[in-house]
Amino acid sequence: MENFIYFLIFLIIGLFSSYSDIRYSKIKNNLVIVGIFFSFISFMYLLLFKYLSFHFLSFVIINAALITLVAFLIWYFGFWAAGDSKLFIMFSFFVLLKVNPFQKILPLYPIIVFLTNVFVLLFIFLLAVYFTKVVVFIKNKVLQSGSRSFYDVFLFSLKNIFKYIKKRIFKCLRFVLSYLTFIMLIQLVVLNMNFPQLKLDSSLSMLSYLMPLLLYRTFNKTLLKHVSILVFSSFLMICLLVNSFIIFGSSAILSFIVYLKNFTYFFVLFYSLRKLLSLRNDIIEEVPVANLPDRLQLTDESILKFGFKKIGKLYPDGLTQDQINEVRTDLLRNRSSETIEIYKTLPLAPFIFLGAFITVLVKFPIINLLIFGKISQTYF
């Protein structure tokens, strides 16, 4: 009966929030409030009638704080809107309700698995969109060229891709070395704290796989401006490897090789995801100035073309009502255009809902199934 009520509320909130995000580009706060209230009542029930321990209470409080922090950081770095962050927090509580609090895992690890599954689903969708765009682009080039064959256009596209990779590879190498050094330092410190009962390797690896999405902008702006960063990172990595070899023996090198292989898989995946996310800004529509939608996102071309100096700061949620009024007034007063180009935002609620649902059912990151071709053991 408990599971029936749990999944009933889970599905109702997930389906309605997904429909609302797709249809109206907004997530109603009432749905989030109902979900959080249900989670709170469920946690209180588990505390009073099932676990009745300080460990469970601390488990809930610590994870709730960390979940809120992660959701805030993802919103702060502009990955999704505030409504998506609130929905992520709510579904994270639903995932926690199915976690055994006495299993020896790091705090927040189930939520990291949940977040990974959301990203993987989004990645698969965007990859399909990207593949479709590439096919249409090549087809149009063939039709426009007339004499050029499909093979010629495809070869031309590959040359452009390799030229781009060659241009970016050094910058990417600096990031990878700096980032690996940063993560290895964290792992070395934690391993020296002697907590063998925790799933340190898998948990910390999952954290390191997700952090590029959040830290890429910081690394890009502060750490990757000088070649000295590359030299220092390489030197520090060698020192860490030697130190690990002295402490843990040859197993440290073997563990690092396995870690490096897994890191490469995930880094390529999520770096590609960051690039594919720009596809959300490739879907453009032209709307009348007199009927501007709420939370609209102006295209870069629109901002440059009309030169809106009073818009102010741009947020992941879109323009505020005051900013929209300023845009409308400016366009109508100057009669510069009757329409304006805006981005069609990609609704993330369906991916968050499906990611949470899959996490509750299988309890492991589905990326393991995609990479290794086999079903992993449950992690919590």
Coordinates of C-alpha atoms in Angstrom, one line a residue, residues 102-342:
F102 CA 22.2 2.5 6.9
Q103 CA 24.0 1.4 3.8
K104 CA 27.6 2.5 3.8
I105 CA 27.6 5.1 1.0
L106 CA 28.7 8.7 0.9
P107 CA 26.1 11.3 1.4
L108 CA 24.5 12.6 -1.7
Y109 CA 25.6 9.5 -3.8
P110 CA 22.1 8.4 -4.7
I111 CA 21.4 11.9 -5.9
I112 CA 24.5 11.9 -8.0
V113 CA 23.3 8.7 -9.7
F114 CA 19.9 10.5 -10.2
L115 CA 21.6 13.6 -11.7
T116 CA 23.8 11.4 -13.9
N117 CA 20.7 9.6 -15.3
V118 CA 19.0 12.9 -16.0
F119 CA 22.1 14.1 -18.0
V120 CA 22.3 10.8 -19.9
L121 CA 18.7 11.0 -21.0
L122 CA 19.2 14.6 -22.0
F123 CA 22.4 13.6 -23.9
I124 CA 20.6 10.9 -25.8
F125 CA 17.8 13.2 -26.8
L126 CA 20.2 16.0 -27.9
L127 CA 22.4 13.6 -29.7
A128 CA 19.4 12.5 -31.7
V129 CA 18.5 16.1 -32.5
Y130 CA 22.1 16.9 -33.4
F131 CA 22.3 13.8 -35.7
T132 CA 19.0 14.9 -37.4
K133 CA 20.4 18.4 -37.9
V134 CA 23.7 17.1 -39.4
V135 CA 21.8 14.9 -41.9
V136 CA 19.5 17.8 -42.9
F137 CA 22.6 20.1 -43.2
I138 CA 24.5 17.7 -45.4
K139 CA 21.4 17.1 -47.5
N140 CA 20.9 20.8 -48.1
K141 CA 24.5 21.3 -49.0
V142 CA 24.3 18.6 -51.6
L143 CA 21.1 20.2 -53.1
Q144 CA 22.8 23.6 -53.1
S145 CA 26.1 22.5 -54.6
G146 CA 24.5 20.7 -57.5
S147 CA 27.7 19.1 -58.8
R148 CA 29.1 18.0 -55.5
S149 CA 28.2 14.5 -54.3
F150 CA 27.1 13.5 -50.9
Y151 CA 30.5 12.0 -50.3
D152 CA 32.3 15.3 -51.1
V153 CA 30.0 17.3 -48.7
F154 CA 30.5 14.6 -46.0
L155 CA 34.3 14.7 -46.4
F156 CA 34.2 18.5 -46.3
S157 CA 32.3 18.3 -43.0
L158 CA 34.8 15.9 -41.5
K159 CA 37.7 18.2 -42.4
N160 CA 36.0 21.1 -40.6
I161 CA 35.4 18.9 -37.6
F162 CA 39.1 17.8 -37.4
K163 CA 40.2 21.4 -37.9
Y164 CA 38.1 22.4 -34.9
I165 CA 39.4 19.6 -32.8
K166 CA 43.0 20.5 -33.7
K167 CA 42.3 24.1 -32.6
R168 CA 40.8 23.1 -29.3
I169 CA 42.9 20.1 -28.3
F170 CA 45.6 22.0 -26.4
K171 CA 43.0 23.9 -24.3
C172 CA 41.1 20.7 -23.7
L173 CA 44.4 19.0 -22.6
R174 CA 45.1 21.7 -20.1
F175 CA 41.7 21.3 -18.6
V176 CA 41.9 17.5 -18.4
L177 CA 45.3 17.6 -16.7
S178 CA 44.3 20.3 -14.3
Y179 CA 41.0 18.7 -13.5
L180 CA 42.5 15.2 -13.0
T181 CA 45.1 16.6 -10.6
F182 CA 42.4 18.3 -8.6
I183 CA 40.3 15.1 -8.3
M184 CA 43.4 12.9 -7.6
L185 CA 44.3 15.3 -4.7
I186 CA 40.8 14.9 -3.2
Q187 CA 40.9 11.1 -3.6
L188 CA 44.3 10.9 -2.0
V189 CA 43.2 13.0 1.0
V190 CA 40.1 10.9 1.5
L191 CA 41.8 7.6 1.1
N192 CA 44.3 8.6 3.7
M193 CA 41.4 9.2 6.1
N194 CA 40.9 5.4 6.2
F195 CA 37.2 4.9 5.6
P196 CA 37.3 1.6 3.8
Q197 CA 33.7 0.8 4.7
L198 CA 32.5 3.5 2.3
K199 CA 32.2 3.2 -1.4
L200 CA 34.8 5.9 -1.9
D201 CA 36.0 5.0 -5.4
S202 CA 32.6 4.9 -7.1
S203 CA 31.2 7.8 -5.2
L204 CA 34.2 10.1 -5.7
S205 CA 34.5 9.0 -9.4
M206 CA 30.8 9.9 -9.9
L207 CA 31.4 13.3 -8.3
S208 CA 34.4 13.9 -10.5
Y209 CA 32.4 12.9 -13.6
L210 CA 29.7 15.4 -12.9
M211 CA 31.9 18.3 -11.7
P212 CA 33.1 19.3 -15.2
L213 CA 29.6 20.5 -15.9
L214 CA 29.7 22.8 -12.9
L215 CA 33.4 23.8 -12.9
Y216 CA 34.2 24.1 -16.6
R217 CA 33.4 27.8 -16.7
T218 CA 35.6 28.4 -13.6
F219 CA 38.5 26.4 -15.0
N220 CA 38.1 28.0 -18.3
K221 CA 38.2 31.6 -17.0
T222 CA 40.9 31.2 -14.2
L223 CA 43.1 28.2 -14.5
L224 CA 43.5 27.7 -18.3
K225 CA 44.9 31.1 -19.3
H226 CA 48.6 30.2 -19.0
V227 CA 50.8 27.4 -20.3
S228 CA 52.3 27.2 -16.8
I229 CA 49.1 25.6 -15.6
L230 CA 49.7 22.7 -17.9
V231 CA 53.3 22.2 -16.7
F232 CA 52.3 22.5 -13.0
S233 CA 49.4 20.1 -13.4
S234 CA 51.6 17.5 -15.1
F235 CA 54.3 17.8 -12.4
L236 CA 51.8 17.6 -9.6
M237 CA 50.0 14.6 -11.1
I238 CA 53.4 12.8 -11.4
C239 CA 54.1 13.6 -7.7
L240 CA 50.7 12.3 -6.7
L241 CA 51.2 9.1 -8.6
V242 CA 54.6 8.5 -7.1
N243 CA 53.2 9.2 -3.6
S244 CA 50.3 6.8 -4.2
F245 CA 52.7 4.2 -5.4
I246 CA 54.8 4.5 -2.3
I247 CA 51.7 4.3 0.0
F248 CA 49.5 1.7 -1.8
G249 CA 52.0 -0.1 -4.0
S250 CA 51.4 -1.2 -7.6
S251 CA 47.7 -1.4 -7.0
A252 CA 47.6 2.4 -7.0
I253 CA 48.9 2.6 -10.6
L254 CA 46.4 -0.1 -11.8
S255 CA 43.5 1.8 -10.0
F256 CA 44.6 5.0 -11.7
I257 CA 44.6 3.4 -15.1
V258 CA 41.1 2.1 -14.5
Y259 CA 40.0 5.5 -13.2
L260 CA 41.6 7.3 -16.1
K261 CA 39.7 5.1 -18.6
N262 CA 36.4 5.7 -16.9
F263 CA 37.1 9.4 -16.5
T264 CA 37.8 9.6 -20.3
Y265 CA 34.4 8.0 -21.1
F266 CA 32.6 10.4 -18.8
F267 CA 34.6 13.4 -19.8
V268 CA 34.0 12.9 -23.5
L269 CA 30.3 12.3 -22.7
F270 CA 29.7 15.4 -20.6
Y271 CA 32.0 17.7 -22.6
S272 CA 29.9 16.6 -25.6
L273 CA 26.8 17.3 -23.6
R274 CA 27.9 20.8 -22.9
K275 CA 28.4 21.4 -26.6
L276 CA 25.1 19.7 -27.5
L277 CA 23.3 21.9 -24.9
S278 CA 23.8 24.8 -27.3
L279 CA 21.3 23.1 -29.5
R280 CA 18.7 24.5 -27.2
N281 CA 19.7 27.8 -28.6
D282 CA 19.4 26.7 -32.2
I283 CA 15.7 26.4 -32.0
I284 CA 14.5 29.9 -32.9
E285 CA 11.1 31.3 -33.5
E286 CA 9.9 34.7 -34.5
V287 CA 7.1 36.3 -32.3
P288 CA 5.2 39.5 -32.6
V289 CA 6.4 42.3 -30.3
A290 CA 2.8 43.0 -29.1
N291 CA 2.5 39.4 -27.8
L292 CA 5.8 38.6 -26.2
P293 CA 5.7 35.4 -24.0
D294 CA 6.7 35.2 -20.4
R295 CA 10.3 34.3 -19.6
L296 CA 11.5 34.7 -23.1
Q297 CA 15.1 34.2 -24.1
L298 CA 16.4 36.8 -26.7
T299 CA 18.8 35.5 -29.3
D300 CA 22.2 37.0 -29.5
E301 CA 21.4 38.5 -32.9
S302 CA 18.3 40.2 -31.4
I303 CA 20.3 41.8 -28.6
L304 CA 23.0 43.0 -31.0
K305 CA 20.5 44.2 -33.7
F306 CA 18.2 46.2 -31.4
G307 CA 20.9 47.2 -28.9
F308 CA 18.9 47.0 -25.8
K309 CA 21.0 48.8 -23.2
K310 CA 18.5 48.7 -20.4
I311 CA 17.8 45.0 -20.3
G312 CA 20.4 44.4 -17.6
K313 CA 21.5 41.0 -16.4
L314 CA 20.2 37.9 -18.2
Y315 CA 19.1 34.9 -16.1
P316 CA 18.5 31.2 -16.9
D317 CA 14.8 31.7 -16.2
G318 CA 14.6 34.2 -19.0
L319 CA 13.7 37.9 -19.0
T320 CA 11.8 39.3 -16.1
Q321 CA 8.4 41.1 -16.7
D322 CA 10.1 44.5 -16.3
Q323 CA 12.7 43.5 -18.9
I324 CA 10.0 42.3 -21.3
N325 CA 8.1 45.5 -20.9
E326 CA 11.3 47.5 -21.6
V327 CA 11.9 45.5 -24.8
R328 CA 8.3 45.9 -25.9
T329 CA 8.4 49.7 -25.2
D330 CA 11.7 50.1 -27.0
L331 CA 10.6 48.3 -30.1
L332 CA 7.1 49.9 -30.3
R333 CA 8.5 53.4 -29.7
N334 CA 11.2 53.2 -32.3
R335 CA 9.1 51.1 -34.7
S336 CA 12.2 49.2 -35.6
S337 CA 10.5 45.9 -36.0
E338 CA 7.1 44.3 -35.5
T339 CA 8.6 40.9 -34.7
I340 CA 11.6 39.6 -32.7
E341 CA 13.5 36.4 -32.7
I342 CA 13.7 34.4 -29.4

